[in-house]
Coordinates of C-alpha atoms in Angstrom, one line a residue:
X49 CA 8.5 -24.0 69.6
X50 CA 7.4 -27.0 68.0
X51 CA 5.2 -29.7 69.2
X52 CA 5.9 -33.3 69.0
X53 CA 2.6 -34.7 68.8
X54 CA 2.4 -33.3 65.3
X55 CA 4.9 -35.6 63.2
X56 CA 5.8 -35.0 59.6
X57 CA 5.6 -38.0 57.9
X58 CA 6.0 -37.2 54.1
X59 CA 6.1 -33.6 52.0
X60 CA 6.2 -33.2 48.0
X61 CA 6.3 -30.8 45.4
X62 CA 3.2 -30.1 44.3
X63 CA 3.4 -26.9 42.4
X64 CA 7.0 -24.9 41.2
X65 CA 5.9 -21.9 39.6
X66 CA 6.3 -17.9 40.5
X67 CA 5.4 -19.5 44.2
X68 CA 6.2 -23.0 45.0
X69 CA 3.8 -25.4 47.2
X70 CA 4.6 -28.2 49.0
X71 CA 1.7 -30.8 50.1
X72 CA 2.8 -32.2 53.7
X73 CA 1.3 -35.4 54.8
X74 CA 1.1 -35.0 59.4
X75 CA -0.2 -37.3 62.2
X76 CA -1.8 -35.4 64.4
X77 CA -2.0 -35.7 68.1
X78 CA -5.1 -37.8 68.2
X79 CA -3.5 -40.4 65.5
X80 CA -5.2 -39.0 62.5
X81 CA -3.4 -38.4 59.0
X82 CA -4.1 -34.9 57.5
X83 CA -2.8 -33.1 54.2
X84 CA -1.7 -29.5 54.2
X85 CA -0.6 -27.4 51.7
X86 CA 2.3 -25.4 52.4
X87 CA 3.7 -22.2 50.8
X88 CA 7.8 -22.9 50.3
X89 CA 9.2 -19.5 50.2
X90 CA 12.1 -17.6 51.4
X91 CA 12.5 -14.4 53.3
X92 CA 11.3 -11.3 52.3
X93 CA 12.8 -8.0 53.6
X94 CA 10.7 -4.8 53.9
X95 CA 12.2 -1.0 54.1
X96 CA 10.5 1.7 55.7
X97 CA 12.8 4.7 54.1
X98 CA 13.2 8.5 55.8
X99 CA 14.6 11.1 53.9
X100 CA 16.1 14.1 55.8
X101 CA 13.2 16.7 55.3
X102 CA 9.9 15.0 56.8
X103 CA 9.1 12.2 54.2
X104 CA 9.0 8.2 53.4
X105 CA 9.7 6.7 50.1
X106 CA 6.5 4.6 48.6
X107 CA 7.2 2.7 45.1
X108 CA 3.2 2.7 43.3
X109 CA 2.9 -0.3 41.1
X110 CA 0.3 -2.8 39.9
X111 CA -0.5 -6.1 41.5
X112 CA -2.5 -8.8 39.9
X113 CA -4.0 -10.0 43.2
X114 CA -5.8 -6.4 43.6
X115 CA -6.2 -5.6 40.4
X116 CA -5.1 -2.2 40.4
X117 CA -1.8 0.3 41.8
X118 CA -0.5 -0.4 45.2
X119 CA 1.6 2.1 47.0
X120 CA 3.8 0.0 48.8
X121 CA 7.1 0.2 50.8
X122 CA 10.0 -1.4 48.6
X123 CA 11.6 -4.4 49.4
X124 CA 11.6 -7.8 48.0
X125 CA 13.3 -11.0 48.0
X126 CA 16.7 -11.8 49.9
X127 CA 18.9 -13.5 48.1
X128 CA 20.4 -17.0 49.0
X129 CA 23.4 -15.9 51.0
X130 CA 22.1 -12.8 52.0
X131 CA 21.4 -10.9 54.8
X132 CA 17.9 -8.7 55.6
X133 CA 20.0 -6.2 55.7
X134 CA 22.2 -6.5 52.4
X135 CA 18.7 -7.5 50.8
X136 CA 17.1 -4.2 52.0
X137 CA 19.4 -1.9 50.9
X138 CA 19.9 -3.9 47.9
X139 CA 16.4 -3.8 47.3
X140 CA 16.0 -0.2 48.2
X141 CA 18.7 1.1 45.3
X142 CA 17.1 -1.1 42.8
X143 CA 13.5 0.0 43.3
X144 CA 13.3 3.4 44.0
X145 CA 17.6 4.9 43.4
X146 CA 17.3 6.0 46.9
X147 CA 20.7 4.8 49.2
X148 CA 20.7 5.0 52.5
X149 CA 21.8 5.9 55.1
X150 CA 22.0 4.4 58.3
X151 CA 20.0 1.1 58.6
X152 CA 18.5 -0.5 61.8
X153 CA 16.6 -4.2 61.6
X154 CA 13.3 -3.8 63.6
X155 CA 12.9 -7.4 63.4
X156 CA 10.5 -10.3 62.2
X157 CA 7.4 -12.4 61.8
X158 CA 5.9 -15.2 60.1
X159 CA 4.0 -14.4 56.5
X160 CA 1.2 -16.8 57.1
X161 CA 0.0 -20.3 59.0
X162 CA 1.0 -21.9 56.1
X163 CA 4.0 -20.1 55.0
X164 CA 7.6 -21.0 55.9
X165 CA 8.8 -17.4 55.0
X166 CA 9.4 -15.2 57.4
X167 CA 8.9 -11.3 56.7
X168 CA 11.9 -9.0 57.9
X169 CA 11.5 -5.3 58.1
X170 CA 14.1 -2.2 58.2
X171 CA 14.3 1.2 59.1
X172 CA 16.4 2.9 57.1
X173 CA 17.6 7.0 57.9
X174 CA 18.7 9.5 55.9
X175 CA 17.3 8.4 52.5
X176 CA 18.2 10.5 49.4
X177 CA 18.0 9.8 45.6
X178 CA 21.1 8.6 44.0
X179 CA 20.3 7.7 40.8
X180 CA 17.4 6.3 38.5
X181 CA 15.6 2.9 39.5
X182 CA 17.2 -0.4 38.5
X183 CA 14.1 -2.5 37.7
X184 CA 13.7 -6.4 36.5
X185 CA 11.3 -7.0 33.4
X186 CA 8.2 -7.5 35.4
X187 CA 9.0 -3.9 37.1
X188 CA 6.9 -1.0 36.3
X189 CA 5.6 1.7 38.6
X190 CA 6.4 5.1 40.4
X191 CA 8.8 6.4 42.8
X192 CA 7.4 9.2 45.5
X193 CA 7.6 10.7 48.8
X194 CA 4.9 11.2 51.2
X195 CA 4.8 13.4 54.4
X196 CA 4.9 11.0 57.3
X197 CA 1.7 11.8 58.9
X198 CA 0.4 10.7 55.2
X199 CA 2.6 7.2 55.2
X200 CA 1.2 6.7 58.8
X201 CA -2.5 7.4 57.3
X202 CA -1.5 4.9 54.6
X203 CA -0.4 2.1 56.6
X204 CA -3.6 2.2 58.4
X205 CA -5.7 2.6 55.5
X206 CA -5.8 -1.4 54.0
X207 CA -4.6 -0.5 51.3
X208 CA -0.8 -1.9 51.1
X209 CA 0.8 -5.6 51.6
X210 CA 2.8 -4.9 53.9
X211 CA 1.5 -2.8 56.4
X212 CA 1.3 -5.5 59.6
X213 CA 5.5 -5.8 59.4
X214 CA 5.5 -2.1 59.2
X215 CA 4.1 -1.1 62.1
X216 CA 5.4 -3.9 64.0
X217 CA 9.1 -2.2 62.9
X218 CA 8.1 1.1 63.5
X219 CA 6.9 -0.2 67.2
X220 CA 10.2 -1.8 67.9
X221 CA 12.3 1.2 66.7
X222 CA 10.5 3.5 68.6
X223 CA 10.4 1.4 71.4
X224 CA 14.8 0.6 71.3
X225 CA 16.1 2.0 74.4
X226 CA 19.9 2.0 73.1
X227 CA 19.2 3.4 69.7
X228 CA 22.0 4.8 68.2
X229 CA 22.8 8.6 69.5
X230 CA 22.5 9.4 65.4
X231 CA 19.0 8.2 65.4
X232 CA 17.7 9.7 68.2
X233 CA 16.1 12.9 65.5
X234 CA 14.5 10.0 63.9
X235 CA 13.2 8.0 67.1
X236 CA 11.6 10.5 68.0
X237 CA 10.0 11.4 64.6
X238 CA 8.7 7.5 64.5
X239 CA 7.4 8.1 68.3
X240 CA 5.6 11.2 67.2
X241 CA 4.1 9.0 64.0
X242 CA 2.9 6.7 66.5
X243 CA 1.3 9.3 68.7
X244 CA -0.4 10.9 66.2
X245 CA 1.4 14.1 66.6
X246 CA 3.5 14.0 63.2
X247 CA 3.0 17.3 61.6
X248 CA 0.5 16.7 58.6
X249 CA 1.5 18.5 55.5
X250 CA 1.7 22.0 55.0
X251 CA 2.4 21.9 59.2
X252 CA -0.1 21.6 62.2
X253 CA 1.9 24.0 64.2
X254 CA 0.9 27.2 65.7
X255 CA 2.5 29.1 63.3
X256 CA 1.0 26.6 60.3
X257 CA -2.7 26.8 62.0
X258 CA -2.6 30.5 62.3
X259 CA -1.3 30.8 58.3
X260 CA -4.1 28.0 57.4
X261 CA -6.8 30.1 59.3
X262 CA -5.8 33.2 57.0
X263 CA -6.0 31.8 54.1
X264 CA -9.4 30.1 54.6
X265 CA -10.6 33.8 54.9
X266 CA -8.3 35.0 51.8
X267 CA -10.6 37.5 49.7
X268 CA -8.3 38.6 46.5
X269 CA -11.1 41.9 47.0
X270 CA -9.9 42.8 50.2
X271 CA -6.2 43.1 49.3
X272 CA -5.1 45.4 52.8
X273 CA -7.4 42.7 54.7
X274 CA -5.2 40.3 53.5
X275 CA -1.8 41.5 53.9
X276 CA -2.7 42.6 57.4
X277 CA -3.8 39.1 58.7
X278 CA -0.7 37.6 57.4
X279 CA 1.3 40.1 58.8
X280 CA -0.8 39.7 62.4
X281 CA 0.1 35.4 62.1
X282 CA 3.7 36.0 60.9
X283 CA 4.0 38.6 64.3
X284 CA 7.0 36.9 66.1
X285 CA 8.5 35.5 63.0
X286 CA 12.0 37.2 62.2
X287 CA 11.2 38.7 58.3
X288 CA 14.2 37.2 57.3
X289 CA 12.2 33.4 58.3
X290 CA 12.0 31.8 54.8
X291 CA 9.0 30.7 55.4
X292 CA 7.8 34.1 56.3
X293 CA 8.9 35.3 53.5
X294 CA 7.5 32.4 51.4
X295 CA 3.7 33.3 52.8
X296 CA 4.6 36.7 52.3
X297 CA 5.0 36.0 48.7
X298 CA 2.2 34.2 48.1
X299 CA -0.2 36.6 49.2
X300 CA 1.4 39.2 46.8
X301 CA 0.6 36.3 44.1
X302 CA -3.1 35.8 45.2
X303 CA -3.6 39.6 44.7
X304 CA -1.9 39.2 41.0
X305 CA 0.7 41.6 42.1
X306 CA 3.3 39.1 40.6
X307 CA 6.0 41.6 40.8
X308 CA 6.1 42.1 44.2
X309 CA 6.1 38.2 44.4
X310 CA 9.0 37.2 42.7
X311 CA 11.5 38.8 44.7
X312 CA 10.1 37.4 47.9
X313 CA 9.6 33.8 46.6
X314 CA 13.8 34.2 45.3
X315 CA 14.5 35.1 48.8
X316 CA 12.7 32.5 50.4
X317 CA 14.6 30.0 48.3
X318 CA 18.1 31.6 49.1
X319 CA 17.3 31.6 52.9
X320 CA 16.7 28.1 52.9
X321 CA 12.9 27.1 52.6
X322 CA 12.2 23.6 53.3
X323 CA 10.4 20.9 52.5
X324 CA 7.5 21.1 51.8
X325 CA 7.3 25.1 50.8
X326 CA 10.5 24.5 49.0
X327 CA 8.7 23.1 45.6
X328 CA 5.5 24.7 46.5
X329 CA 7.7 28.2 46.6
X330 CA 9.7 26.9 43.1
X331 CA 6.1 26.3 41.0
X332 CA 4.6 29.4 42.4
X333 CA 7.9 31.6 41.4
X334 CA 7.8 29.9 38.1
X335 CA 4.1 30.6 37.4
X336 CA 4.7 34.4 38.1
X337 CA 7.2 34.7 35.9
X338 CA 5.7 32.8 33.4
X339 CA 2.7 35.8 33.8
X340 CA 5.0 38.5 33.6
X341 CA 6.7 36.9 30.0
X342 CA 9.6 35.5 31.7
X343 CA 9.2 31.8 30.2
X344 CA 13.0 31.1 30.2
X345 CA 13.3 32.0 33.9
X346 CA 10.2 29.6 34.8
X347 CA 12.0 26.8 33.0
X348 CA 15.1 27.3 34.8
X349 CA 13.6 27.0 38.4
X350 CA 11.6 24.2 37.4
X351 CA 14.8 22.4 36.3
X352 CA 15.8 20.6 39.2
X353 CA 12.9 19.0 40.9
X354 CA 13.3 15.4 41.3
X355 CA 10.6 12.9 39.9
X356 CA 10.3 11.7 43.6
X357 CA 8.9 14.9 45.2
X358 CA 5.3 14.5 46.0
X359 CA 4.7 17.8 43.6
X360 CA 7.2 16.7 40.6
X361 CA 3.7 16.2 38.4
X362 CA 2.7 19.6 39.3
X363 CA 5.8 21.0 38.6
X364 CA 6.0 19.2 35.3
X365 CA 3.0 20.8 34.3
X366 CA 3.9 24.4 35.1
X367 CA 7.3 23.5 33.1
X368 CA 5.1 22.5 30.5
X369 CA 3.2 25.7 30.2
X370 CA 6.5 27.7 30.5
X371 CA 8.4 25.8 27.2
X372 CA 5.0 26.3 25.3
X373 CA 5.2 30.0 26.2
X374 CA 8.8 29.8 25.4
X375 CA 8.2 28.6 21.7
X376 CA 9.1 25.2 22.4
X377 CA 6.0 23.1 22.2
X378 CA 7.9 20.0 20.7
X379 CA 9.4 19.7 24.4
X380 CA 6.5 21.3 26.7
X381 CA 4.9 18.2 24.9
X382 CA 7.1 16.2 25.9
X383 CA 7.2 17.3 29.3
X384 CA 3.5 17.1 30.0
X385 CA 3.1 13.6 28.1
X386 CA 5.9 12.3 30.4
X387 CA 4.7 13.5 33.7
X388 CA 0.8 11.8 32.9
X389 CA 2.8 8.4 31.5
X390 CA 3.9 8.2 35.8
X391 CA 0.5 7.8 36.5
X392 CA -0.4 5.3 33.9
X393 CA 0.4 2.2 35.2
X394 CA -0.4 0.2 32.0
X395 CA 0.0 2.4 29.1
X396 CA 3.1 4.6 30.5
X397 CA 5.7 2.8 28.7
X398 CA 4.2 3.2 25.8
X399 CA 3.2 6.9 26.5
X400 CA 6.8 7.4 27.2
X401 CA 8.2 5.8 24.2
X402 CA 5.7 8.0 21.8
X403 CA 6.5 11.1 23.5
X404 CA 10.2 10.5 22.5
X405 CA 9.5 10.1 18.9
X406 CA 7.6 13.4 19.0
X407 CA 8.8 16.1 16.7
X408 CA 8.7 19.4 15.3
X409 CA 6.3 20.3 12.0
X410 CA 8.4 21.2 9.5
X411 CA 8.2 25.2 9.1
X412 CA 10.8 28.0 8.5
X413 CA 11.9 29.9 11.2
X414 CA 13.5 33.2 11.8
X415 CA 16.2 33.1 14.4
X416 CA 18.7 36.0 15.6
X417 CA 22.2 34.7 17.1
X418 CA 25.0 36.6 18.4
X419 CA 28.5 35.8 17.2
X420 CA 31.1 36.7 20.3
X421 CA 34.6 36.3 19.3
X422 CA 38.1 36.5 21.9
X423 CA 41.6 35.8 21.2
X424 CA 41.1 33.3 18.4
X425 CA 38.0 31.7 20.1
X426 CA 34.3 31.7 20.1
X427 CA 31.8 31.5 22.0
X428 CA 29.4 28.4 21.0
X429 CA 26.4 26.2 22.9
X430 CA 27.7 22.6 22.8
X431 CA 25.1 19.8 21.4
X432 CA 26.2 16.9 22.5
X433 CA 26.6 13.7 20.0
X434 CA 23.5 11.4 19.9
X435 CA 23.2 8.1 17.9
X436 CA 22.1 9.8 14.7
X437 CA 24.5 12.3 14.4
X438 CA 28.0 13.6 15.8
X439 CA 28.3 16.8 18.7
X440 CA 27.9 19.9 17.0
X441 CA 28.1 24.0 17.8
X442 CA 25.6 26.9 17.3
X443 CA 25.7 30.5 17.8
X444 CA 23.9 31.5 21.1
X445 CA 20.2 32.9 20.5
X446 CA 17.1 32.4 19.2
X447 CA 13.3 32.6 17.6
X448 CA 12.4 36.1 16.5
X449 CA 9.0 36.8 18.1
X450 CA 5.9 38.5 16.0
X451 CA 6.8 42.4 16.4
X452 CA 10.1 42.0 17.4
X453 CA 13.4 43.0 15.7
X454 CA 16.1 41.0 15.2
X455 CA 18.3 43.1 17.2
X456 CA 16.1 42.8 19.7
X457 CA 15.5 39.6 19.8
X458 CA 19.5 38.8 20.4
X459 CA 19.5 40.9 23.0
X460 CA 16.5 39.3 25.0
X461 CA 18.0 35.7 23.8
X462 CA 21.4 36.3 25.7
X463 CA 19.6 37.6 28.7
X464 CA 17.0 35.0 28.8
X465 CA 19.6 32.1 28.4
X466 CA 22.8 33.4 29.6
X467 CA 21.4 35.8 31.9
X468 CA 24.1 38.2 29.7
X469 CA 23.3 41.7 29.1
X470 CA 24.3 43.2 25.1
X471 CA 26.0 46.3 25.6
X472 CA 26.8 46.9 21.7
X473 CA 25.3 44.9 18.6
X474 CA 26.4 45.2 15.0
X475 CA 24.4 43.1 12.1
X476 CA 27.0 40.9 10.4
X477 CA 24.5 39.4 7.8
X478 CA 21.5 36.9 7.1
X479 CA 22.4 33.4 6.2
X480 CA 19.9 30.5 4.9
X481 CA 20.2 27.9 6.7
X482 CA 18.5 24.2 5.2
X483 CA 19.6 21.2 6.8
X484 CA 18.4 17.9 8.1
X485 CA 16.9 17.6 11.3
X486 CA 17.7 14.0 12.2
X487 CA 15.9 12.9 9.2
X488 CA 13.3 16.0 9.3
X489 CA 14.0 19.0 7.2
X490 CA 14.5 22.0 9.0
X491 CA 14.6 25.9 7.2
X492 CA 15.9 28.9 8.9
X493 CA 16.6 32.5 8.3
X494 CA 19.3 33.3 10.6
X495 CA 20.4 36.7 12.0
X496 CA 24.2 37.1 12.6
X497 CA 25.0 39.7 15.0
X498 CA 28.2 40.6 16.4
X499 CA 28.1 41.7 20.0
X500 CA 29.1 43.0 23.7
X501 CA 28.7 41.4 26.7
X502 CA 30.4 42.3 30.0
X503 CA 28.9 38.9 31.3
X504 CA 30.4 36.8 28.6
X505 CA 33.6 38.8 28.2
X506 CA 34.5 38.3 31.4
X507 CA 34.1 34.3 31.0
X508 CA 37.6 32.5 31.3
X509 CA 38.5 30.1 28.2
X510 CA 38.1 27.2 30.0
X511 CA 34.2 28.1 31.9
X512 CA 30.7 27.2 30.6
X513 CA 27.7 28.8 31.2
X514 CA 24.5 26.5 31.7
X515 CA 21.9 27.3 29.2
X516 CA 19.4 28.8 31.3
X517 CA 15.9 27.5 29.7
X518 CA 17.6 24.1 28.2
X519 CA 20.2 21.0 28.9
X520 CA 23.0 22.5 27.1
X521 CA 25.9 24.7 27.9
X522 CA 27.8 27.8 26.2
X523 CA 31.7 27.9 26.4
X524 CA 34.7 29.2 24.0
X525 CA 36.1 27.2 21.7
X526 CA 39.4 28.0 19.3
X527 CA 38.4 28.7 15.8
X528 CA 41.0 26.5 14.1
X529 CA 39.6 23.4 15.7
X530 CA 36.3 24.1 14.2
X531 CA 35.7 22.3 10.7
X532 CA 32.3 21.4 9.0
X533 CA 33.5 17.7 8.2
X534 CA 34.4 17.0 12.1
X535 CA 33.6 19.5 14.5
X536 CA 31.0 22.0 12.8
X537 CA 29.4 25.4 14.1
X538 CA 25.9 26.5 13.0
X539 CA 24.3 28.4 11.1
X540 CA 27.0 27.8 8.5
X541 CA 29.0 30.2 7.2
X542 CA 28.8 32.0 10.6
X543 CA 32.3 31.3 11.2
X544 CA 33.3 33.2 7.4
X545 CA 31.3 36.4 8.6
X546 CA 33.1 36.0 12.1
X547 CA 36.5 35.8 10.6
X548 CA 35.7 38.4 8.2
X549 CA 34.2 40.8 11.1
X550 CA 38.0 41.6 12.4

């Protein structure tokens, strides 16, 4: 309410900048004349975002006034004409790429004294990525997701802006008596946030304390010891639970009985593991098979975590390892350079833009490639055009490894990347291959082999096959489109040898 002893006699402009202030001249209820300064500002919205599986987005970036990285709940700005509502989810897209789903206002409260903004927050359900970040010029940070008993540790902690709005729209939402029958899951989530029940990560169930007390006791010397207390806290689980069969496998890795591991860890995944096992059970299965020589197969599980879970670093790491292994240390670099650049708040552009530009040493390399051939079509891995240079084809395959033959080396090629299994090879020839790389030179010796494969011969014409330890994809393609000048297949003179084989 206002008062009208305090009259407003006079108000100017005395600062327009990222902030604007206003210096307003008031007679006071005892007849006195006083100056204040006043902060001009419009509204600010606020979004406290839930994903589906137990987590709330946070958008780390630097703030001047701190001096240092603030993990804060996105928002920003509403827009003239705009409502806290079309601001938030606005604001939500741009910052992090999350959409959302559906989207309460919990209300709203004053900035400060001497502030005419007011502060709105939202709660926002059902949060998932949708695409990358759409950020202004002064933008710069990191997208993640925390557990919620973590974001409820957070907004206690000090150390955000906008905590005080947050719990105030947490405390409304939880405290809504006609919230919407679809929000109820998440009502009472927020209630059990409030409480202090919210499972912490990694679970603070029975089940989770029984699994935590095992492996505080875990002795990789004791193996039988082991296996038997995580049998005795899984007792009562179906052994079909994923996560069952997730702490099953992990024993099986602390032992270094990889073998045993994988297996489970694959049919933890198929039955459904959630977060936050789910990544945890994809770098684990990628570092066992990383140990038993299975690079290509570590890659490919590692392909698909977002840059938002809490364990994307992590994973980026193991990924890293795994291309090294793979003889691909031009893009493990990559990998790893990229994945420390998100924590860099003032050097990660830069980080970013040199590990880009980083390439491979010029060397000559001995590859072995398998030429598959069908009905007047062959079998090529698409590279896709790039700014330098039009799309182009290769045989499927790869390095030759120290002690391996060439033959060999097709064979485990095919199976690595296709997953395809060689049932008959034949050597069609050797070709040098010397060519520019995009400005670099590059030398090969390349291995031509013509082969079987009841995997690829039973792919249709118009099917691809994802590269299993890379971006690209493997489909057939008719031999009379194919022309060195406009659509050419590498190494050349592959096609020649092809055409000559029947």
């Amino acid at each position: 309410m206002t008062d009208p002893r305090w009259v407003r006699e006079s108000g100017e402009v005395v600062y327009d900048g990222f902030t604007r202030i206003r210096r307003d001249v008031y007679r006071m209820p005892d007849g006195a004349r006083a100056d204040w300064d006043v902060l001009d500002q419009g509204d600010t919205i606020a979004v406290i975002a839930f994903t589906p599986h137990g987590t709330v987005v946070l958008f780390d970036q630097f703030r001047v006034g701190p001096q240092r990285v603030i993990a804060e709940i996105p928002g920003g700005a509403v827009d003239p004409g705009e409502s806290p509502r079309e601001a938030g989810v606005r604001e939500l897209r741009e910052e992090t790429g999350y959409r959302a789903g559906i989207v309460v206002e919990a209300g709203s409260e004053w900035s400060g004294a001497n502030s005419t903004r007011r502060q709105h927050v939202l709660i926002a359900a059902d949060c998932v990525p949708e695409g990358p970040p759409e950020w202004d010029e002064l933008e710069h940070g990191t997208v993640r997701e925390v557990p919620d008993a973590a974001f409820f540790a957070h907004l206690l902690s000090g150390e955000l802006s906008d905590a005080g709005v947050a719990l105030r729209g947490l405390t409304v939402f939880a405290r809504d008596a006609n919230v919407d029958v679809g929000l109820e899951p998440l009502q009472r989530r927020v209630r059990a946030m409030l409480s202090g029940d919210a499972p912490a990560a990694g679970g603070a169930d029975d089940l989770g304390r029984r699994i935590d007390d095992v492996w505080a006791a875990a002795d990789e010397e004791k193996p039988d010891e082991l296996r038997a207390a995580m049998s005795g806290a899984l007792a009562g689980t179906p052994g079909s639970d994923p996560r069952a069969l997730f702490e099953r496998a992990s024993v099986e890795d602390f032992l270094g009985e990889e073998a045993a591991a994988i297996p489970l860890y694959r049919a933890a995944l198929a039955a459904g593991l959630e977060f936050p096992y789910e990544t945890q059970a994809r770098i684990q299965l990628a570092s066992s098979l990383r140990n038993v020589g299975d690079a290509s197969g570590a890659i490919a599980i590692l392909r698909d975590v977002p840059p938002t879970d809490p364990l994307a670093g992590a994973a980026a790491g193991f990924r890293a390892l795994a291309l090294y292994d793979d003889d691909k240390a031009v893009r493990a670099l990559r990998t790893a350079l990229a994945a420390l650049a998100d924590g860099i708040p003032l050097y990660g552009r830069a980080l970013r833009a040199y590990a880009a530009e980083v390439r491979s040493r010029p060397r000559i390399r001995v590859i072995s490639v398998a030429v598959v051939m069908r009905d007047g079509f062959i079998l090529g891995e698409l590279y896709p055009a790039t700014t330098v240079r039009p799309a182009f084809l290769r045989a499927p395959g790869g390095g030759v490894e120290p002690g391996e033959t060439a033959e060999a080396a097709v064979r485990r090629e095919l199976a690595e990347e296709l997953g395809a299994t060689v049932t008959e090879s034949r050597l069609l020839g050797v070709i040098e291959n010397i060519f520019d790389n995009e400005g670099r030179p590059g030398h090969e010796i390349a291995y031509l082999f013509a082969v079987s494969s009841p995997e690829l011969d039973a792919l249709s014409v118009d099917e691809r096959i994802q590269v299993l330890d890379g971006e690209t994809s493997v489909g057939w393609y008719r031999l009379d489109d194919l022309h060195p000048d406009a659509f050419p297949f590498y190494p050349p003179g592959a096609l020649d040898l092809a055409r000559g084989q029947g």
